[in-house]
PDB file of N, CA and C in Angstrom:
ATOM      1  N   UNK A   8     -22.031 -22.344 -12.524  1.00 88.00           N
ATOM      2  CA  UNK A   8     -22.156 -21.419 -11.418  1.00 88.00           C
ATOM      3  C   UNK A   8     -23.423 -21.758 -10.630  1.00 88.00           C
ATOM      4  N   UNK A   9     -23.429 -21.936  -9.353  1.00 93.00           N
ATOM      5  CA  UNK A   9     -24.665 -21.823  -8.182  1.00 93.00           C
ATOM      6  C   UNK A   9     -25.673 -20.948  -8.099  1.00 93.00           C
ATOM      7  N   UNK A  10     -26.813 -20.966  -8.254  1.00 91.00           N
ATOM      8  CA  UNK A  10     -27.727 -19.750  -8.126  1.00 91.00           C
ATOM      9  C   UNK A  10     -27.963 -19.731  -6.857  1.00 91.00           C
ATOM     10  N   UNK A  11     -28.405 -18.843  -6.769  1.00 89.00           N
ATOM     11  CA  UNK A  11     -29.859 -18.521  -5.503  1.00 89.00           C
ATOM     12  C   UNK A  11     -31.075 -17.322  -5.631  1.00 89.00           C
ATOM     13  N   UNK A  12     -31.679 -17.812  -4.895  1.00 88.00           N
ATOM     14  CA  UNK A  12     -33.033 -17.209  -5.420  1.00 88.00           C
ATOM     15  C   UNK A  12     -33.257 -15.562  -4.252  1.00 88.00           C
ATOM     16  N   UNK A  13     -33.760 -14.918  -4.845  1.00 82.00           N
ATOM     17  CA  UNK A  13     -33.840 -13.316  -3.796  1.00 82.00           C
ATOM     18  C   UNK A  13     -34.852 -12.786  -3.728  1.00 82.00           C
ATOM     19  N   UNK A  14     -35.470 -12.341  -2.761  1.00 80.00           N
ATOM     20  CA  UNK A  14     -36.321 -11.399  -2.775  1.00 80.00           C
ATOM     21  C   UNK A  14     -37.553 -12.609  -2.769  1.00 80.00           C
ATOM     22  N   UNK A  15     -39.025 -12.039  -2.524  1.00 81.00           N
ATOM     23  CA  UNK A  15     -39.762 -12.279  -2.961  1.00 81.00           C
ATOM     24  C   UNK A  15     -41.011 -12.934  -3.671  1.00 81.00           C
ATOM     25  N   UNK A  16     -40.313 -11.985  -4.983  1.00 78.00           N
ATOM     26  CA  UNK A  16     -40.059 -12.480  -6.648  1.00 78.00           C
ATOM     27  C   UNK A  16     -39.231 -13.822  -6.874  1.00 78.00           C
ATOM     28  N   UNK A  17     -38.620 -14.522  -6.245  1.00 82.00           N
ATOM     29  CA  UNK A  17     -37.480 -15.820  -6.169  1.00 82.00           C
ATOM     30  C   UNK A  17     -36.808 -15.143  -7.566  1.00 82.00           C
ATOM     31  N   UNK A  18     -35.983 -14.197  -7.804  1.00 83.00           N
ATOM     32  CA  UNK A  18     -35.113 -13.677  -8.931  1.00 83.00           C
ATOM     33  C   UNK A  18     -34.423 -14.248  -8.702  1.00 83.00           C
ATOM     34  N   UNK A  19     -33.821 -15.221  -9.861  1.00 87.00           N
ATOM     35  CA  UNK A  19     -32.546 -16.196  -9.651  1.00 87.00           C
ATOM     36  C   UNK A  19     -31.227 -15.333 -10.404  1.00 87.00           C
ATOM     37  N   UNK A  20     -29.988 -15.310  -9.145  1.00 88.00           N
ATOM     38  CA  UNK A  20     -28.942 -14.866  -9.736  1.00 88.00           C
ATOM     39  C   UNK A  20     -27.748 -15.775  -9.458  1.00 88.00           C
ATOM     40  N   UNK A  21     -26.492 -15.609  -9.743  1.00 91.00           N
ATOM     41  CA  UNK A  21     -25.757 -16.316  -9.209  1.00 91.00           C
ATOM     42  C   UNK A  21     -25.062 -16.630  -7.891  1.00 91.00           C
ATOM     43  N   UNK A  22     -24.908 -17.324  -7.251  1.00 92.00           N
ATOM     44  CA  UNK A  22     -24.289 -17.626  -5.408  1.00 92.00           C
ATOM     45  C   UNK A  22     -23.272 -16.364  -5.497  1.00 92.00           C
ATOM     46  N   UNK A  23     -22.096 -16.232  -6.288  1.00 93.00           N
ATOM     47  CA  UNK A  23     -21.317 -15.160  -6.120  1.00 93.00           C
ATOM     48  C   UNK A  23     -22.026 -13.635  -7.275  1.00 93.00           C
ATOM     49  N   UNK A  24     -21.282 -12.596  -6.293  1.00 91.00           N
ATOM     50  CA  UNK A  24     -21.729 -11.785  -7.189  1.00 91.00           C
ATOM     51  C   UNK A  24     -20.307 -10.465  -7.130  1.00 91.00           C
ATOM     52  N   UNK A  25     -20.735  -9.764  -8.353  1.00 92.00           N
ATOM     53  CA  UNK A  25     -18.869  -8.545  -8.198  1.00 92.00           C
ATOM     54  C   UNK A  25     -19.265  -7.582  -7.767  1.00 92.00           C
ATOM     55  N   UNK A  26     -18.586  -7.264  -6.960  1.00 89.00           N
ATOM     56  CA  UNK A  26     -18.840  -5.672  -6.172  1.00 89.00           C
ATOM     57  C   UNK A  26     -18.187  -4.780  -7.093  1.00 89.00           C
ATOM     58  N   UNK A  27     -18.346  -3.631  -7.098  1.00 87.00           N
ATOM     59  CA  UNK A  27     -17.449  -2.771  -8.110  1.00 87.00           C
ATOM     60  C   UNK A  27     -17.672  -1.673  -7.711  1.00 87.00           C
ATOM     61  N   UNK A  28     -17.541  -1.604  -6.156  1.00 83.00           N
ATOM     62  CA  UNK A  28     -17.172  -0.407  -5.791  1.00 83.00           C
ATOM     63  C   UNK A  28     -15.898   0.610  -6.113  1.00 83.00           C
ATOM     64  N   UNK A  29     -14.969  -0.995  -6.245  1.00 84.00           N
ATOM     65  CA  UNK A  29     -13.643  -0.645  -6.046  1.00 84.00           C
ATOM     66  C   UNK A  29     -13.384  -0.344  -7.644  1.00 84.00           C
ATOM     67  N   UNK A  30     -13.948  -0.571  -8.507  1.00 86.00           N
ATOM     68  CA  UNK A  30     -13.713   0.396 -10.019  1.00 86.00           C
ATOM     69  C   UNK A  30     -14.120   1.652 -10.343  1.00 86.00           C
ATOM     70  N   UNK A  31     -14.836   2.238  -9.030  1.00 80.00           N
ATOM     71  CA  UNK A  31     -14.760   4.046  -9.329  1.00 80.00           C
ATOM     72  C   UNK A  31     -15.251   4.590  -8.334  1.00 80.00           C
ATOM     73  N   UNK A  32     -14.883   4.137  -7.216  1.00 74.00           N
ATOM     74  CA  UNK A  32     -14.442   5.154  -6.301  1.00 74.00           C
ATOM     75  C   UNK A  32     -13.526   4.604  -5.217  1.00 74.00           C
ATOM     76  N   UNK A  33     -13.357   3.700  -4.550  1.00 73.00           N
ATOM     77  CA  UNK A  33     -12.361   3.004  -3.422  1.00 73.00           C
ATOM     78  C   UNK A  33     -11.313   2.779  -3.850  1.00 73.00           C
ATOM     79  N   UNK A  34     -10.116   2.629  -3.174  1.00 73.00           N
ATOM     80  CA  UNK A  34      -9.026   1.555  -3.439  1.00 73.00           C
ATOM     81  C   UNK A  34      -8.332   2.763  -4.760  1.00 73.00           C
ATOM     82  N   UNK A  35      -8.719   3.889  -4.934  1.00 72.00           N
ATOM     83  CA  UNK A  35      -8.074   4.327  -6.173  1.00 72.00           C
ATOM     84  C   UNK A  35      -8.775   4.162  -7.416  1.00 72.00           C
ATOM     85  N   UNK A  36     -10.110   3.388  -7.213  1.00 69.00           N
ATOM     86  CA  UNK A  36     -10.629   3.160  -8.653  1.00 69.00           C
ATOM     87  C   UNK A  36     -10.022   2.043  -9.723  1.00 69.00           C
ATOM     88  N   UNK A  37     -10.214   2.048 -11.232  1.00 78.00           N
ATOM     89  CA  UNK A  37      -9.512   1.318 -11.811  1.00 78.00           C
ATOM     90  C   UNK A  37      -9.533   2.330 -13.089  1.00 78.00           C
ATOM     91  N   UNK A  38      -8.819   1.762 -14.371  1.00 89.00           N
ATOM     92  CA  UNK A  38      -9.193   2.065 -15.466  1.00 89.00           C
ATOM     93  C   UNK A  38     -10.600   1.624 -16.170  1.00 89.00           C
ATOM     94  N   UNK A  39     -11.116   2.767 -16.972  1.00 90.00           N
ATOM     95  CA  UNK A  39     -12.148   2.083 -17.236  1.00 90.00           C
ATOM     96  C   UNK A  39     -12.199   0.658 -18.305  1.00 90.00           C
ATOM     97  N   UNK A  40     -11.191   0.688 -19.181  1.00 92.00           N
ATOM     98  CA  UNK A  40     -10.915  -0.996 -19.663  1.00 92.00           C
ATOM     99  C   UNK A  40     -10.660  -1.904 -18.751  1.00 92.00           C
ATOM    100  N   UNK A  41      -9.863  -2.020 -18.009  1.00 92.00           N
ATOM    101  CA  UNK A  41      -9.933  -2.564 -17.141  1.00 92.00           C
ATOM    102  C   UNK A  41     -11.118  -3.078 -16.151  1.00 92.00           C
ATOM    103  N   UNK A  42     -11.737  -2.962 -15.606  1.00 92.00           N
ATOM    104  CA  UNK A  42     -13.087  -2.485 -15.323  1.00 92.00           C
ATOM    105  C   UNK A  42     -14.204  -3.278 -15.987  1.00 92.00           C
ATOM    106  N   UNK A  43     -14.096  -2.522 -16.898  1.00 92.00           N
ATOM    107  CA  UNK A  43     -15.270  -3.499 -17.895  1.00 92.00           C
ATOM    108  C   UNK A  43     -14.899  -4.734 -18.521  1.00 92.00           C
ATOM    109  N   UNK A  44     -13.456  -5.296 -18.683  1.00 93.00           N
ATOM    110  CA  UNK A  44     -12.871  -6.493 -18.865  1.00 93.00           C
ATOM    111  C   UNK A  44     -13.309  -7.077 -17.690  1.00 93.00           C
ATOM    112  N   UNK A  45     -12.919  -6.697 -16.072  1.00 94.00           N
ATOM    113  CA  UNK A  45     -13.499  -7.681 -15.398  1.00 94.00           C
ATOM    114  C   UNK A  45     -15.151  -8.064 -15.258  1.00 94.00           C
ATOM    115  N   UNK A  46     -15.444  -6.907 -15.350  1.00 92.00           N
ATOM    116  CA  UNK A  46     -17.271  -7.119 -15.771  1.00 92.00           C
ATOM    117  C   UNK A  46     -17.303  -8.355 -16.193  1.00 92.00           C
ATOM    118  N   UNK A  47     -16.854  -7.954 -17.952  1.00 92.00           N
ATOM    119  CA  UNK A  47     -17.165  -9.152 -18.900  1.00 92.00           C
ATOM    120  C   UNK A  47     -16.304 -10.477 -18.440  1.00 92.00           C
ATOM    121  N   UNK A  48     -15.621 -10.607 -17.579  1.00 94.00           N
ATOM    122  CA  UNK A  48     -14.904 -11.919 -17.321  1.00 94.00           C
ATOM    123  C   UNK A  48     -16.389 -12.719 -16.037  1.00 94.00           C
ATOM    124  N   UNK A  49     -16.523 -11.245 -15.146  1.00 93.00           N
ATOM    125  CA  UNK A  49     -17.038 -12.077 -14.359  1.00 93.00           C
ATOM    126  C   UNK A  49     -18.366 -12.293 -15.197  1.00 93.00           C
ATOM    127  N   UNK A  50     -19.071 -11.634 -16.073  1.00 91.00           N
ATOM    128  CA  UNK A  50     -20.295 -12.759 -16.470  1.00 91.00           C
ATOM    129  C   UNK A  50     -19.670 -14.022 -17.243  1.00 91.00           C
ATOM    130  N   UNK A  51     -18.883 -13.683 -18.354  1.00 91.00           N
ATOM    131  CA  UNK A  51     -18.587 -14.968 -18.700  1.00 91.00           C
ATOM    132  C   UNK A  51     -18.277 -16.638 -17.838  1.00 91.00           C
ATOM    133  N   UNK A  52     -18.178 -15.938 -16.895  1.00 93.00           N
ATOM    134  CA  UNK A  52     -18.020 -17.192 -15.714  1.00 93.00           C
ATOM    135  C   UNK A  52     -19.522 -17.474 -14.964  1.00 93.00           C
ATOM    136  N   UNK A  53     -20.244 -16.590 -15.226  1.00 91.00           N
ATOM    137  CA  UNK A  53     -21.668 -16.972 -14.944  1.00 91.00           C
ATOM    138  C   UNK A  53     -22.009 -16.092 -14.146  1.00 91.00           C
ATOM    139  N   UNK A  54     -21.367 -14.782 -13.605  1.00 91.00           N
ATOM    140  CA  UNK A  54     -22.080 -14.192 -12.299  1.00 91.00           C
ATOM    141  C   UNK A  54     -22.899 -12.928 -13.488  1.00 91.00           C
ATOM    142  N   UNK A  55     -24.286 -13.256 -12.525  1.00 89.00           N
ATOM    143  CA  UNK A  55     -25.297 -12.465 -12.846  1.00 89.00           C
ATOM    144  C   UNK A  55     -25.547 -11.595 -11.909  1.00 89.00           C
ATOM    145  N   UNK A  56     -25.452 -11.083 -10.777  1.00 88.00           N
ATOM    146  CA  UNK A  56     -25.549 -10.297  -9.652  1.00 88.00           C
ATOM    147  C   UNK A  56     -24.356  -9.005  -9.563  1.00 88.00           C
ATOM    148  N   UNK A  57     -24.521  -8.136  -9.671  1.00 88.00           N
ATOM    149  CA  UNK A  57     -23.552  -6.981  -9.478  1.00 88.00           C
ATOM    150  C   UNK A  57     -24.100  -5.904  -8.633  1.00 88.00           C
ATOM    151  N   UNK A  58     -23.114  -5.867  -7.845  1.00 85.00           N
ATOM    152  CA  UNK A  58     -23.241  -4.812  -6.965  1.00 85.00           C
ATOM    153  C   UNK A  58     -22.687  -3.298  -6.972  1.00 85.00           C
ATOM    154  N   UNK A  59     -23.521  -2.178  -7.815  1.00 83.00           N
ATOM    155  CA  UNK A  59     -23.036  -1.210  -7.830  1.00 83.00           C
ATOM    156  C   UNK A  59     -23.882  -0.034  -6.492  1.00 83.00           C
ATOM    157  N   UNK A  60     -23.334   1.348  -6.609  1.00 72.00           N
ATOM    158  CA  UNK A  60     -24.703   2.280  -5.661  1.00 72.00           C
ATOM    159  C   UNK A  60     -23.810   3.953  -5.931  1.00 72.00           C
ATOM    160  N   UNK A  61     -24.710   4.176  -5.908  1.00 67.00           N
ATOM    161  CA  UNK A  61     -24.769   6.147  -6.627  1.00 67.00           C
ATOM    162  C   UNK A  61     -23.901   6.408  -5.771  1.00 67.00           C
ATOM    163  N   UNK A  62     -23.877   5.526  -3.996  1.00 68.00           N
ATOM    164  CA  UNK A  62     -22.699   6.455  -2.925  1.00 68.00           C
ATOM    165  C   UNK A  62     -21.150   6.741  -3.420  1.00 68.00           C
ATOM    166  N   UNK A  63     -20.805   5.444  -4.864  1.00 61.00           N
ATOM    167  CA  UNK A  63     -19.534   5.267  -5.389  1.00 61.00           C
ATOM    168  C   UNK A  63     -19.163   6.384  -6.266  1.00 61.00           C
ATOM    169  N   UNK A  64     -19.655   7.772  -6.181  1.00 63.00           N
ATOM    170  CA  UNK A  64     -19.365   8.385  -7.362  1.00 63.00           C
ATOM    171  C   UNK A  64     -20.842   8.703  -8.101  1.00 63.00           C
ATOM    172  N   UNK A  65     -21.379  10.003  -7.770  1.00 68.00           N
ATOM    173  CA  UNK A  65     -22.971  10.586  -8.892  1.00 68.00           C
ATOM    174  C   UNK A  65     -23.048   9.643  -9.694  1.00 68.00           C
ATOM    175  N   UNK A  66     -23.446   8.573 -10.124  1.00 75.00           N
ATOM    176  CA  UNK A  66     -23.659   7.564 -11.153  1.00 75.00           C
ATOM    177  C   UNK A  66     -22.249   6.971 -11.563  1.00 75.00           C
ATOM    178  N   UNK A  67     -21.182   7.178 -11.535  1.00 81.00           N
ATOM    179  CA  UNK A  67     -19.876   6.674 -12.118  1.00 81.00           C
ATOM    180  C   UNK A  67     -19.987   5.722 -12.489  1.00 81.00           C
ATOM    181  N   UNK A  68     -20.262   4.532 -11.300  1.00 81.00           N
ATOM    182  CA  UNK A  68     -20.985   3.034 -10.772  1.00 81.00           C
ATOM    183  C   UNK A  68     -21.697   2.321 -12.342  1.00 81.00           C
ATOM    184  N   UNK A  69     -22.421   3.177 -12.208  1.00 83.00           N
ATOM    185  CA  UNK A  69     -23.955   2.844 -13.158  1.00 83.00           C
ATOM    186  C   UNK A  69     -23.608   2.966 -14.524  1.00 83.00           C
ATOM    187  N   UNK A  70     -22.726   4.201 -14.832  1.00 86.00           N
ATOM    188  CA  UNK A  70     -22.395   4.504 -15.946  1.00 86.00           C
ATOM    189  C   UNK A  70     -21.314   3.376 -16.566  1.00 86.00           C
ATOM    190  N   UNK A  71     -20.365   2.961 -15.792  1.00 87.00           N
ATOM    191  CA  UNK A  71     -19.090   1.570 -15.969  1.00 87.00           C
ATOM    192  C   UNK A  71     -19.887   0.561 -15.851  1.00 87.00           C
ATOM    193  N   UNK A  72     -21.297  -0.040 -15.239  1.00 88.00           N
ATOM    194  CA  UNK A  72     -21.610  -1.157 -15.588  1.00 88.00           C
ATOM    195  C   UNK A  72     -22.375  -1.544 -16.548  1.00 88.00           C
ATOM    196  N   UNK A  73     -22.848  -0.081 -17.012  1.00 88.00           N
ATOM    197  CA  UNK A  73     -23.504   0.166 -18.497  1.00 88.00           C
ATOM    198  C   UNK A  73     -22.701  -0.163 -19.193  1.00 88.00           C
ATOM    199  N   UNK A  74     -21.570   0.845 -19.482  1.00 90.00           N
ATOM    200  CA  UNK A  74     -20.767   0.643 -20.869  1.00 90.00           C
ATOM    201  C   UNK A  74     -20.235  -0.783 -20.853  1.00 90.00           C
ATOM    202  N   UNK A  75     -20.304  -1.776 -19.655  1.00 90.00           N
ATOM    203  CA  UNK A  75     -19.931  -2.729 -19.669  1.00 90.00           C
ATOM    204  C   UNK A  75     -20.995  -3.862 -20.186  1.00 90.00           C
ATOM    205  N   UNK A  76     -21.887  -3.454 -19.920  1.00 86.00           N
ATOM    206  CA  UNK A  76     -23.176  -4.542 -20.279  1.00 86.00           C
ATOM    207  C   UNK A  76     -23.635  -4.397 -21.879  1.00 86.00           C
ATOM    208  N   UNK A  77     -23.665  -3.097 -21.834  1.00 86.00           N
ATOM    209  CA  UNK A  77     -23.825  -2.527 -23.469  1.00 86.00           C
ATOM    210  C   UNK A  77     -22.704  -3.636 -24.317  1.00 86.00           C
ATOM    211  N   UNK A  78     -21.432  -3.823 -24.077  1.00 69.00           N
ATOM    212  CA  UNK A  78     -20.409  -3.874 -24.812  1.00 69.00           C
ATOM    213  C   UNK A  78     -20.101  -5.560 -24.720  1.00 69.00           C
ATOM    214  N   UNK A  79     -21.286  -6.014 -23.831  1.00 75.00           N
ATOM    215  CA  UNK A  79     -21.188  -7.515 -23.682  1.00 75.00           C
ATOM    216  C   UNK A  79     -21.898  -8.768 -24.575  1.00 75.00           C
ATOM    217  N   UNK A  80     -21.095  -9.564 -25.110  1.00 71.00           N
ATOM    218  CA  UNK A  80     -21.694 -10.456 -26.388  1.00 71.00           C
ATOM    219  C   UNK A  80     -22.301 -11.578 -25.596  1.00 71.00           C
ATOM    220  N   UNK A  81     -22.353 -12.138 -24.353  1.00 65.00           N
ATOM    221  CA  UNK A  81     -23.030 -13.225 -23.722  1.00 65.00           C
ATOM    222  C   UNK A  81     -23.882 -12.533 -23.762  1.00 65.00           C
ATOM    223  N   UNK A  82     -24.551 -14.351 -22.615  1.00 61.00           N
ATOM    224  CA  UNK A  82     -25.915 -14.301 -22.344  1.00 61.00           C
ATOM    225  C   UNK A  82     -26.155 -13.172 -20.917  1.00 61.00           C
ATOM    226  N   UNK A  83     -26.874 -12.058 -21.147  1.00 55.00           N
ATOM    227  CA  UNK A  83     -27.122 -11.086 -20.236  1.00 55.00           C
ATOM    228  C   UNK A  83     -28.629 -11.441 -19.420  1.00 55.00           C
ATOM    229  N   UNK A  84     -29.403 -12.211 -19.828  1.00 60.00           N
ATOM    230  CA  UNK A  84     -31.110 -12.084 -19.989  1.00 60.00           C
ATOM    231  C   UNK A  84     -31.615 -12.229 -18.451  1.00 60.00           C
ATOM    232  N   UNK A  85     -30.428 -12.761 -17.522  1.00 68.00           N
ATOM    233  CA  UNK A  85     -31.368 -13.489 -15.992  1.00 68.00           C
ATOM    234  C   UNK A  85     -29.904 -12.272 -15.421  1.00 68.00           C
ATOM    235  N   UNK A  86     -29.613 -10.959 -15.628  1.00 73.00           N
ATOM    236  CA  UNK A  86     -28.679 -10.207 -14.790  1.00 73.00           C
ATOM    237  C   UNK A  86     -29.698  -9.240 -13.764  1.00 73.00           C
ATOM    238  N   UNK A  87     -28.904  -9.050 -12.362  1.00 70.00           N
ATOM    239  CA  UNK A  87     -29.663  -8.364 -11.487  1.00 70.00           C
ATOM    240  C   UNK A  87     -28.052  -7.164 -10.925  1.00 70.00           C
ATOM    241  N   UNK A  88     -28.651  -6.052 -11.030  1.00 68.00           N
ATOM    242  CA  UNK A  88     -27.995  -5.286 -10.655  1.00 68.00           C
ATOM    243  C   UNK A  88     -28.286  -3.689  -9.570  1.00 68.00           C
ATOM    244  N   UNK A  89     -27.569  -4.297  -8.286  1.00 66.00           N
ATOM    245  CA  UNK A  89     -28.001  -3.864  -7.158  1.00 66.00           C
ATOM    246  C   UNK A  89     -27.738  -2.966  -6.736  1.00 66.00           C
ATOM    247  N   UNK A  90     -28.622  -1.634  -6.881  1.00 59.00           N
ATOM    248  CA  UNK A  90     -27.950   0.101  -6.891  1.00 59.00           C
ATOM    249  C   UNK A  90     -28.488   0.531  -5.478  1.00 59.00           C
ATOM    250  N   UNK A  91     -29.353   0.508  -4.616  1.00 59.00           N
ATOM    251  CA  UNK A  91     -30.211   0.924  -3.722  1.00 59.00           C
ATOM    252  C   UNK A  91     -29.402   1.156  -2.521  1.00 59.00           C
ATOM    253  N   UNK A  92     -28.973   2.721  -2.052  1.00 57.00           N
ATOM    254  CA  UNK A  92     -28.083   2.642  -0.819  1.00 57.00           C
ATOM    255  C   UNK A  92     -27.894   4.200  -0.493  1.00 57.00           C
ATOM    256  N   UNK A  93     -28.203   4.487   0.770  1.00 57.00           N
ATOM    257  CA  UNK A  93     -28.648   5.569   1.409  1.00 57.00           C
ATOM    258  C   UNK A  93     -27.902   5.537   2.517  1.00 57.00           C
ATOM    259  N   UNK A  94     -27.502   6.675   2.808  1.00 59.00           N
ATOM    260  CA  UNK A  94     -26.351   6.728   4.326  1.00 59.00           C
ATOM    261  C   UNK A  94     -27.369   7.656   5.435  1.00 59.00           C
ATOM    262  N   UNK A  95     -28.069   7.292   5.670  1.00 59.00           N
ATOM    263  CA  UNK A  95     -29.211   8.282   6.351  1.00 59.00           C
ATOM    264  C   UNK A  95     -29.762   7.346   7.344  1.00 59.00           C
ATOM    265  N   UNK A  96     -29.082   7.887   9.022  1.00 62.00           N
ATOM    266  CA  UNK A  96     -29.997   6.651  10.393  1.00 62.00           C
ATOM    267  C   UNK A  96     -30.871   6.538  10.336  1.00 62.00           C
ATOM    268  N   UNK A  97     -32.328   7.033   9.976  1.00 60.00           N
ATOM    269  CA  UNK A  97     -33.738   6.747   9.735  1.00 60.00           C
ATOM    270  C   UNK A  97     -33.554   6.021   9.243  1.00 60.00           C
ATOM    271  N   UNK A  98     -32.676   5.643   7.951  1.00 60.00           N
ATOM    272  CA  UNK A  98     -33.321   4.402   6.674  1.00 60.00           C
ATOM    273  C   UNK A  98     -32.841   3.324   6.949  1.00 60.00           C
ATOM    274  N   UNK A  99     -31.719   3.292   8.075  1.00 59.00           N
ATOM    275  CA  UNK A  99     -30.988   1.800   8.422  1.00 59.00           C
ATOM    276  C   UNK A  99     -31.656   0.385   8.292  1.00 59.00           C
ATOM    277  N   UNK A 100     -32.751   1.221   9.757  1.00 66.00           N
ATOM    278  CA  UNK A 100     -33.559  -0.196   9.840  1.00 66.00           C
ATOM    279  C   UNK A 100     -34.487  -0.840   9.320  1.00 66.00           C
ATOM    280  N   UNK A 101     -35.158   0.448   8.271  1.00 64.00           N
ATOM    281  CA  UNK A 101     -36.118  -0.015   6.917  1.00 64.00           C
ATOM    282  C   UNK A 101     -35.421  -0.632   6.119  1.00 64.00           C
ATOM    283  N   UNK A 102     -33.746  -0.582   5.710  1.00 60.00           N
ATOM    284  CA  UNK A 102     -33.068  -1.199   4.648  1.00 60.00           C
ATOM    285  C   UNK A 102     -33.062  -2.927   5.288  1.00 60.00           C
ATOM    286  N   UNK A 103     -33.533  -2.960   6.364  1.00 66.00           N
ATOM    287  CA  UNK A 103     -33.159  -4.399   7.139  1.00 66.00           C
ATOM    288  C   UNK A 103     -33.980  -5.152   6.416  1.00 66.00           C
ATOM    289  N   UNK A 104     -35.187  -4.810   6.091  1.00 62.00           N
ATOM    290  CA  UNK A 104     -36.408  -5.290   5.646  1.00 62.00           C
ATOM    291  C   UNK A 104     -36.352  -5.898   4.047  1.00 62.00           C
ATOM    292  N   UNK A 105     -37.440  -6.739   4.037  1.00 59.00           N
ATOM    293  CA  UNK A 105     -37.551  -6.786   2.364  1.00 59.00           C
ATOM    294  C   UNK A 105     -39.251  -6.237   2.258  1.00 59.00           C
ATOM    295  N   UNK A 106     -38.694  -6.123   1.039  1.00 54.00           N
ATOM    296  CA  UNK A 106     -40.460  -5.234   0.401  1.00 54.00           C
ATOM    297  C   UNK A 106     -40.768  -5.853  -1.110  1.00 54.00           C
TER     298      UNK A 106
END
């Protein structure tokens, strides 16, 4: 798998990363086995970058990529997981930024 480097900090994650919006709240959601099988497929293929955010459901998000990470026998040690997301016009153009 391709890295790239983010932020900063140069935090190396992988070029692709899984969104998982669509496992608890869009599109209908998924099951939660389901769900955490694709988790664990997509690290096993190397993606370290996941994209979850509290807007998907009061923690739902956070809570499915837990029980998914918890329940994972790879290598976890270089994972970045991206929660930070606010629906508020003031914060638009500060979110443009890096810090």
């Amino acid at each position: 798998m391709k890295t790239r480097y983010l932020g900063k900090e140069k935090f190396q994650v992988s070029a692709l990363g899984l969104g998982c919006m669509g496992m608890s709240f869009a599109y209908g959601g998924a099951e939660t086995s389901q769900a955490i099988n694709t988790i664990h497929a997509a690290m096993d293929m190397g993606v370290t970058f996941l994209d979850t955010a509290e807007v998907y459901g009061p923690f739902d998000n956070e809570v499915l990529v837990g029980k998914a990470i918890k329940g994972f026998r790879g290598n976890d040690s270089n994972l970045l997981i991206v929660f930070y997301v606010q629906i508020m016009p003031d914060d638009l153009v500060m979110q443009l930024h890096r810090f």
